[in-house]
């Protein structure tokens, strides 16, 4: 801000964006202070410099300084404990501002806008009055001062206008001098996630592009370009989080590469108003918003142009398992589908051995696939997934010309095909044959290849000369081109006089050309770069690629380059109809749409006709099953034999003559049959059989009234319940469906539904006969003694039966004591369930119910259907009947109709009363809950069952079953006890087996358990590991015994955890010695040396960070010795048997350990030979000749590491000349411990 000789006026605000340069003078010096009148606040964003003097803040609005503020020579003060902001308009100060040599004042009520950088002003500058002054991207240096005018009264401001307008016009007309603001490009990509992308050298590519940009006179007049490489996380969510943190690190971005992060990146770019140039974001995605441009032609458009030329419409996409490639494949498939192509399969290669074959089998199963797009790294550049995919395609016969494989990644760079044969194809004949089915579409470099362009940069010392161009990924050139493309768009926006923001930069990424890294690049009117592509094919039986066609997106079709495409069997994939590539045509694989429509109508008609025929046949079959066969449910007189339970043995002699010739209106038959029942010997079935034409419904009903409703069917007694009404000539279909539903209900406490009687116009339900009659008959029988145990048994049976029905979604609706029957075992069964549904289906007029829930009495609709809560009310009324052994509401002494009226129309509430001496209080409370006036407050049948079980403590209460219950309980307890003991025995056995296998090898342990002899076994070659603690004697002397035990336990527990991840066997530990072997008792070929070596490296690395609990200052150093050779292993001893090793190999391994040095792995020559034979990258150093006790002098080695092993290894201590270097000095022991032990054991610490 400039300095005013007086106070700052105005009610607008000035915002300084990002960073403000150093101001050498004070701000608004008013007697050493700067005053801004008012009581509002001034907000300084992020950081503020240290002013030397105070600055008073006043004014009525606020001034916001964003980003960083440079050092101000004076102090700023906020009087009155308030922060005050001046001005209510803001002018963005972008990036940095140059040094202002003098003061600059902003006054008035309009805004002053400073662009990216502002040049040095030699004098003061004042923006007076109500106008606003805009300073664009660059401002020239003014040699004179603009008058610093104090605010004048409104009447005098007109005199000032002629003075500052010429200066303003001169200022705007001056040519720009020098560079403006710094424009930093952020290069975003998963550079550290993928080794192949790391080879693209994004740092070097960005540096080369920026260096050339700053030297290019066509683009360096407005900005000084810089770069920053931003590593994109592997996972999309983490990548978006990284982009959020990159807001202030760059002015524009190149990237991201992962399409999954493009949506969020576009929104962030829009929020920051910064341009985003990415070739990884697919154009046309609905979720892609914001200032986004494409420095490459959209890959789907290039691929679509090639597919349209060859007329290949059916496409499959196979992706690698990385998120980058999965999202790219999904986006590519969506883009091709949006263009009308039938992309049938988008498969992902799983990271296992059969992943490629599984993905290709999905492609095989698809219909008419012509092209397989491989979304993964090219095998020519080291992509292993593509190698596996192509080799699997060759094995499955998919690389014989029937399909063409297209690498997707080559669309993003220029493949250096002119450099000569590719080593990947030269080294594998199988891959070379499979690559005959591959067409590579890549960016064309017409004049020089990527490698030649890179070498040119090396010759100009623009890139390091030690880098092999063939090891650089061609994506290097794409990064270079993208940065150059973004810079050209920035320059275009600057030249147009627009703000260099996100939207304006993207809007000007059009109509310019530039020289790319190795090819010309043109910006099209669509905001995307235009480049030439070539279609490469492999030469026959060769490892080179040659161009066959050239593609220019600006021109239609592909241009033939003189080299025909070589197909594996002479012919390529078939072609698809051209309608797939015509947006206005309806395509169905080449079939006439009219024919398809007619076929569709015909198929629908056939389906409807077939469904109608099937329905008719099904109805006929169901009707036949109902009427005939073993599962029939419609019974007639031929199926039943009626029984007179009162005089079943008496004869009706006169029934034959009395029945003959009688009509339906003959009422004398009743008197005839009733007069002499003892002499009648003809059953009803015989009468009907003899006179089928004369027996009609009234007479048949008369016979039923005489013989009763009990009959015999298939040897069992059954009970008939007749439907109300005189005659029922037919059974309705809905009634049959209800019968089928009832037939499937089977439960111990639900009376079995057997069938349906329909004959002579009579309709009746046939159910199982229960010899003891209904519950109502039982509780009215005074001869039957019913104690509480008996009553609770009957009620529990009732509850279980209703629970079953409710779980099967069956509402009883007519539950009462007469509809509960009791069999010969005193088991209560619910009957007449579903009877209301049958009456409703058969359209039978119903009689008004006598005792139902209050809500059912009030609502005729609910009466017909019934409710679950209404059944709960009926259960409570039956409970009252059983407890009191009387009719419902017996204690009220009222007529039934009066009781129903009072129940239906409360108040007062009419309910039965039961005394506490007739039943437990819990049962009475449960009964009262069940007949609550509000249905929703009644418990469910499950809750009733749980409470009643608690009431009876879960015991069965049937008298007959009591003895059986006791026997069952005893048997169950015995079984539980046996099961518990067996489980305990099994647990102990497992503990014993685990302990035994920890002491001995599993094979030896199994042999010992079976009692078999364990013979000693000879092993041709194993590798042994010995280690001990350096200076263990000294440490033990300076430690308490319990501390020594803790030390060894901690250290060996660490070792045991490490050896669990290696194919080794722990032999034994003796004191501080630790012995491990590999190659026994399980042989593993030559891998034993590698397993021991890897284990030794892990142990050595872990020991480097190990500390003793009682002496953490003293490092625990170990010596390790390794040796390979034959040995014999066997079990020694019967008491505490041990698995021991014998042979010279054991002694030599021990000598290797004892002659080693601290923090060193001492390896014998034989072990070194095996390690070199394994070729696993073990790093060995020659120690030289070593004297081994009893063995003489031998060549030994140090194992110091392995390729790929990055764990830290402790540094061995320096050797003391002339010393044994096999212990630790007392100087390493803490002085406090030496003094403490000196008191306990004098002379020990000396």
Short mmCIF file of C-alpha atoms in Angstrom, two decimals, residues 33 203 234 238 287 296 482 526 587 676 756 810 875 940 995 1084 1197 1222:
data_model
loop_
_atom_site.label_atom_id
_atom_site.label_comp_id
_atom_site.label_asym_id
_atom_site.label_seq_id
_atom_site.Cartn_x
_atom_site.Cartn_y
_atom_site.Cartn_z
CA UNK A 33 1.77 6.11 13.28
CA UNK A 203 11.85 -34.14 -12.63
CA UNK A 234 -1.21 -44.96 -5.43
CA UNK A 238 -4.98 -40.71 -0.97
CA UNK A 287 -18.22 -36.12 -13.30
CA UNK A 296 -2.80 -35.04 -25.85
CA UNK A 482 2.32 -31.07 -21.60
CA UNK A 526 -11.71 -28.21 -28.75
CA UNK A 587 -27.58 -51.53 -35.19
CA UNK A 676 -85.56 -98.53 15.90
CA UNK A 756 -62.15 -82.09 2.39
CA UNK A 810 -51.94 -68.29 9.83
CA UNK A 875 -55.86 -67.35 24.36
CA UNK A 940 -46.97 -61.48 21.08
CA UNK A 995 4.40 -79.09 23.61
CA UNK A 1084 14.62 -78.71 0.94
CA UNK A 1197 33.99 -65.24 4.29
CA UNK A 1222 35.95 -61.78 21.76
#
